[in-house]
Short mmCIF file of C-alpha atoms and ligand atoms in Angstrom, two decimals:
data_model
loop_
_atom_site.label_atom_id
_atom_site.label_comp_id
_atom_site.label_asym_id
_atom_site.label_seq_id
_atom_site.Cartn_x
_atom_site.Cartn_y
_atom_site.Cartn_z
CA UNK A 269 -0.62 -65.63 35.78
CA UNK A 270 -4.28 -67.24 35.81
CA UNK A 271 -5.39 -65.01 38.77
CA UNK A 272 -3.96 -61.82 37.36
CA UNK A 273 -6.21 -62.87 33.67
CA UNK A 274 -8.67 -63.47 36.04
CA UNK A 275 -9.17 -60.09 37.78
CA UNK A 276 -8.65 -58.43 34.30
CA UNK A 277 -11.66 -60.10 33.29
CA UNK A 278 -13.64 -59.22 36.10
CA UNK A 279 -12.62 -55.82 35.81
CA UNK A 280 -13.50 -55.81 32.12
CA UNK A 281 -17.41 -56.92 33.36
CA UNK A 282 -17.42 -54.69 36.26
CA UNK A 283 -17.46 -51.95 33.75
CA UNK A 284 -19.68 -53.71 31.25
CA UNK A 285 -22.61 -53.82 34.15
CA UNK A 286 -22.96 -49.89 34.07
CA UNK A 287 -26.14 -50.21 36.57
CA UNK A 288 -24.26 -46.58 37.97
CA UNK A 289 -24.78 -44.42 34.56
CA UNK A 290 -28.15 -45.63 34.79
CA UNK A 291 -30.37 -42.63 34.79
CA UNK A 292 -33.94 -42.92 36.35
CA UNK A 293 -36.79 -41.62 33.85
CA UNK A 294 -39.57 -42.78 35.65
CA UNK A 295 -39.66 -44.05 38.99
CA UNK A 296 -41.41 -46.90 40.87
CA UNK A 297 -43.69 -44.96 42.16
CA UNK A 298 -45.12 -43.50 38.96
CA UNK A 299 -44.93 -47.18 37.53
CA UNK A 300 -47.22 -48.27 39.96
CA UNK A 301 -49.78 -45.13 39.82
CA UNK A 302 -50.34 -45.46 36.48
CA UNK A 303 -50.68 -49.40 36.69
CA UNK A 304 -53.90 -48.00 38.64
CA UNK A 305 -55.25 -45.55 36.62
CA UNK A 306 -54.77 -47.92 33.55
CA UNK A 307 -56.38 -50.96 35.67
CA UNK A 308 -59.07 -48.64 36.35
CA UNK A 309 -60.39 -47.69 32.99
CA UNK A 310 -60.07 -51.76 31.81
CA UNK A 311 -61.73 -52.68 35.17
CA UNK A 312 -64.84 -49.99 34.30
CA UNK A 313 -64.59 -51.28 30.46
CA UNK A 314 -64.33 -54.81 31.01
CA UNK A 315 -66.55 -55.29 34.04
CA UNK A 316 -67.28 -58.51 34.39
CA UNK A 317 -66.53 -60.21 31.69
CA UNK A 318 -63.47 -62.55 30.16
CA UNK A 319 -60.60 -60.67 29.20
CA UNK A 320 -57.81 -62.29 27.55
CA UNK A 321 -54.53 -60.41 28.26
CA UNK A 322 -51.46 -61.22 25.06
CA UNK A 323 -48.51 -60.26 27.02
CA UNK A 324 -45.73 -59.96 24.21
CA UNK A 325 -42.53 -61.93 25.95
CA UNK A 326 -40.00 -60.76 27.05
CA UNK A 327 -40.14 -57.32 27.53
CA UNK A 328 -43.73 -57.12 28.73
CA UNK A 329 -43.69 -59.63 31.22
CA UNK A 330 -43.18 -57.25 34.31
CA UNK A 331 -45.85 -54.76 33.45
CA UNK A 332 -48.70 -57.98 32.09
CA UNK A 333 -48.41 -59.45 35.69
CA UNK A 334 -48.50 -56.26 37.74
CA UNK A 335 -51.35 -54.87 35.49
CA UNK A 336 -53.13 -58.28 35.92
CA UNK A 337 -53.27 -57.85 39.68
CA UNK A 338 -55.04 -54.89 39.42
CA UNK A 339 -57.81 -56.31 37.06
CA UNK A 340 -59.91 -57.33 39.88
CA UNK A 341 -63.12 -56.68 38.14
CA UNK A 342 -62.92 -58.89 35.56
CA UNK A 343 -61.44 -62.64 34.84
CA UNK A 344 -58.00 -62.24 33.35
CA UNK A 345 -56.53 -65.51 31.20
CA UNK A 346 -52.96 -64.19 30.79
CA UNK A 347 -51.24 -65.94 27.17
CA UNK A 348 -48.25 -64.75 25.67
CA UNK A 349 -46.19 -64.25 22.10
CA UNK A 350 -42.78 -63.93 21.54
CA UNK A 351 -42.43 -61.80 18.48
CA UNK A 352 -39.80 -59.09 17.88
CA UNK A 353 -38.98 -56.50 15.20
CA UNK A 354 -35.39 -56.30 16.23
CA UNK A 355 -32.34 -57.71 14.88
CA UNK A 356 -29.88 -59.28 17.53
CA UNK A 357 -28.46 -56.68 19.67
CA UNK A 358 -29.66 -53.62 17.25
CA UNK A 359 -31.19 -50.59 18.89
CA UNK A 360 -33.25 -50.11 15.77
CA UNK A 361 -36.42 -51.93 14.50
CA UNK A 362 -35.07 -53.84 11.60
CA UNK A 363 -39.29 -54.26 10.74
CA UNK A 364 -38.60 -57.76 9.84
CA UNK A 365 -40.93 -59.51 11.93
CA UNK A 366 -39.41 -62.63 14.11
CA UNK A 367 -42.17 -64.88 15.45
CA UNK A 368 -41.23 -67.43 18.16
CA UNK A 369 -44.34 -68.15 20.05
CA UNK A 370 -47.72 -68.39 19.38
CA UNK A 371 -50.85 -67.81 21.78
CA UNK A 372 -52.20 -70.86 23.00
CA UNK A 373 -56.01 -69.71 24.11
CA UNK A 374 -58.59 -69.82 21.80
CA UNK A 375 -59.20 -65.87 21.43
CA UNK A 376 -62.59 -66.36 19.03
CA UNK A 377 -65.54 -64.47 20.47
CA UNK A 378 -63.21 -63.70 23.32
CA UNK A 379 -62.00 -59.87 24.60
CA UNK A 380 -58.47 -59.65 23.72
CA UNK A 381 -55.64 -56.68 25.23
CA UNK A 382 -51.74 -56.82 23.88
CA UNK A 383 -50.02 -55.92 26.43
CA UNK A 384 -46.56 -54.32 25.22
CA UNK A 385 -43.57 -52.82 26.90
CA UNK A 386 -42.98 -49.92 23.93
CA UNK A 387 -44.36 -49.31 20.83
CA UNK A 388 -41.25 -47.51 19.00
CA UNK A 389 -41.51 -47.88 14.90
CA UNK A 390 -44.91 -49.51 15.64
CA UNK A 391 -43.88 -52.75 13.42
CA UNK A 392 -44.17 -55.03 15.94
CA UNK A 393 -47.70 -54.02 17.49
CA UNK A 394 -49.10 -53.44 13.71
CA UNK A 395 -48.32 -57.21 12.42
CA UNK A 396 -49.29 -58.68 15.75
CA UNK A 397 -52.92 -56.73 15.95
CA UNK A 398 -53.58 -57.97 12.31
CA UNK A 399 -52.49 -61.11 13.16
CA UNK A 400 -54.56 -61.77 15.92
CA UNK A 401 -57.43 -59.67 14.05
CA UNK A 402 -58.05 -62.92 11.71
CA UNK A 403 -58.83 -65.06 14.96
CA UNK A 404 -62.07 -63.15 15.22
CA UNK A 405 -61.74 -61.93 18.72
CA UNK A 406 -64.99 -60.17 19.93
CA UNK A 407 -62.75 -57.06 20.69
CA UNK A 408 -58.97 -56.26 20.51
CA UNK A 409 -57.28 -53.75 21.71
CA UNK A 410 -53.69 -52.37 22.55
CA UNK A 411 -51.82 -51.17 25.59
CA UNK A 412 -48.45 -50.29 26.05
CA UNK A 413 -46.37 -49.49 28.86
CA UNK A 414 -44.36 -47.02 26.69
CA UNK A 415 -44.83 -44.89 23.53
CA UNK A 416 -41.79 -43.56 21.74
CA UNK A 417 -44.30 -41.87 19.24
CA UNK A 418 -41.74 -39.58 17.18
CA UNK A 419 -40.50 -42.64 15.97
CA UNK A 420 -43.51 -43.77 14.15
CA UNK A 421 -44.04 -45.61 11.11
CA UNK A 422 -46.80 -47.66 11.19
CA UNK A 423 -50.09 -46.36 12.46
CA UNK A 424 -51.23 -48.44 15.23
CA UNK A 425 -54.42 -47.74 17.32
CA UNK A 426 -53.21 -47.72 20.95
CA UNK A 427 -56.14 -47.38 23.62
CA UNK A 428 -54.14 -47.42 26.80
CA UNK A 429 -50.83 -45.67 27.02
CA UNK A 430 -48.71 -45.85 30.09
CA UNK A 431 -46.33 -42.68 29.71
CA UNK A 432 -45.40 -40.64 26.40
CA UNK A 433 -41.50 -40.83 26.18
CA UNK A 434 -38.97 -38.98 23.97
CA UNK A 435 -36.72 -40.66 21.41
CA UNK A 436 -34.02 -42.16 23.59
CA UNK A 437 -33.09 -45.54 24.13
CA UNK A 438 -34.58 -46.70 27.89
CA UNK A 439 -34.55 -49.76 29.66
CA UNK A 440 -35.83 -51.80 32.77
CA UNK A 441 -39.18 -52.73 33.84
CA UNK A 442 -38.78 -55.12 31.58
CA UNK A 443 -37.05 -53.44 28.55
CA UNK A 444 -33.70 -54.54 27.97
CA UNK A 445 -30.34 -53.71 27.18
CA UNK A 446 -28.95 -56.44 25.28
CA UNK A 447 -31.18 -58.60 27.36
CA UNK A 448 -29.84 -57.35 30.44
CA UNK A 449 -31.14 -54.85 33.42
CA UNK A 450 -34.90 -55.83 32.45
CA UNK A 451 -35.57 -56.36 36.16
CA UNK A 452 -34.55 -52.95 37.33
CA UNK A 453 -37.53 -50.82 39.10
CA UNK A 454 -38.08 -48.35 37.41
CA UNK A 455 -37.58 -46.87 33.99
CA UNK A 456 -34.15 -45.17 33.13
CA UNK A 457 -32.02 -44.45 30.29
CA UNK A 458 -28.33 -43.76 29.47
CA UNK A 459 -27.21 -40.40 28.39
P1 IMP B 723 -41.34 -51.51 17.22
O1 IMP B 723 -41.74 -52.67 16.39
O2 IMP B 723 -40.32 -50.65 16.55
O3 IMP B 723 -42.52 -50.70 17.71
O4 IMP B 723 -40.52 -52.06 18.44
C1 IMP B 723 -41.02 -52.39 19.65
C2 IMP B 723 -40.02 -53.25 20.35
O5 IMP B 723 -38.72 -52.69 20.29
C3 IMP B 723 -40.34 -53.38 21.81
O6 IMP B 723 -41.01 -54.57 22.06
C4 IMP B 723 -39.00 -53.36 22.48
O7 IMP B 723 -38.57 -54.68 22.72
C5 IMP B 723 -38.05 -52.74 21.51
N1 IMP B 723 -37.65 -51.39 21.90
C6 IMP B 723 -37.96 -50.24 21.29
N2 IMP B 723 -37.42 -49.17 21.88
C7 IMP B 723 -36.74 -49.65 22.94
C8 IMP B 723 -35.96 -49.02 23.97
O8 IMP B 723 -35.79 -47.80 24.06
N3 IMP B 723 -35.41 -49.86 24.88
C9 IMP B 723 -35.57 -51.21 24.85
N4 IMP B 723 -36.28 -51.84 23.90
C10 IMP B 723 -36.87 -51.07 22.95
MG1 MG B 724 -40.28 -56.24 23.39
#
């Protein structure tokens, strides 16, 4: 009786991890390319100097370290946040803002980048650039991986864009599906 509950479960998960109706929206490949071309502009921007990178855990930790190995032109002190606009397991920004973890680096005077996997409703990004705003950074900017821009509702100045995507729910590379298949990659969706 306990092995026959047992391979219902597992058959029960099986279809749960649905890796196989996992369709690919952006590839590796393309990740990568525009990693460079991104890299490139901060690299001309930035020459030189300090730049602080604020990754925003969890989603953007895959695209803040690859990114960061491409910023060979300038010295790159990596922090991170954990702040969310998302209600547990909701698809939709709730735009209450949940803020878990601070930045550690003193950011005054300093060159500052937010480095985010998506900018959907724009809550999140909006609260966390005024936030870090009243630190007095010497220059902040935004750059997402991802910009679900139909979905607006907060206008958010966003210098670096990865790729302009339509209004559908994606994940890997990071993004996750109730915090699964973030390390998938490339970029895909389900239909
Ligand atoms: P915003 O505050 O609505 O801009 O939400 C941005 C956050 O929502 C991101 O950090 C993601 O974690 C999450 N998010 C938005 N759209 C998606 C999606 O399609 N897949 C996975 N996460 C998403
Ligand atoms: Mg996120």
């Amino acid at each position: 009786v306990i092995q026959h509950i047992v391979t219902i479960i597992q058959t029960i998960n099986k279809e749960e991890f649905m890796k196989d109706k996992i369709k690919v929206l952006i590839t590796k490949e393309e990740i990568n390319y525009r990693i460079k071309e991104i890299a490139c502009d901060i690299n001309r921007e930035y020459y030189g100097e300090d730049v602080v990178l604020v990754c925003v855990l969890n989603g953007a930790v895959y695209f803040a370290v690859d990114l960061s190995k491409e910023l060979t032109d300038c010295n790159v002190i990596m922090d991170f946040v954990k702040i969310s606009s998302y209600g547990v397991n909701a698809r939709k920004s709730s735009g209450n803002i949940d803020f878990k973890l601070d930045i550690r680096t003193d950011i005054k005077d300093k060159n500052v980048i937010i480095i985010e996997d998506i900018i959907d409703s724009g809550n999140t990004l909006s609260y966390l650039y005024d936030y870090l705003l009243e630190k007095c950074p010497k220059s902040l900017k935004i750059c997402v991986l991802l910009d679900k821009k139909e979905r607006r509702e907060k206008e958010v100045n966003v210098s670096y864009v990865g790729f302009s995507v339509d209004d559908k729910f994606v994940l890997g590379y990071g993004l996750d599906y109730d915090e699964g298949y973030r390390n998938l990659t490339y970029i895909g969706y389900i239909e």
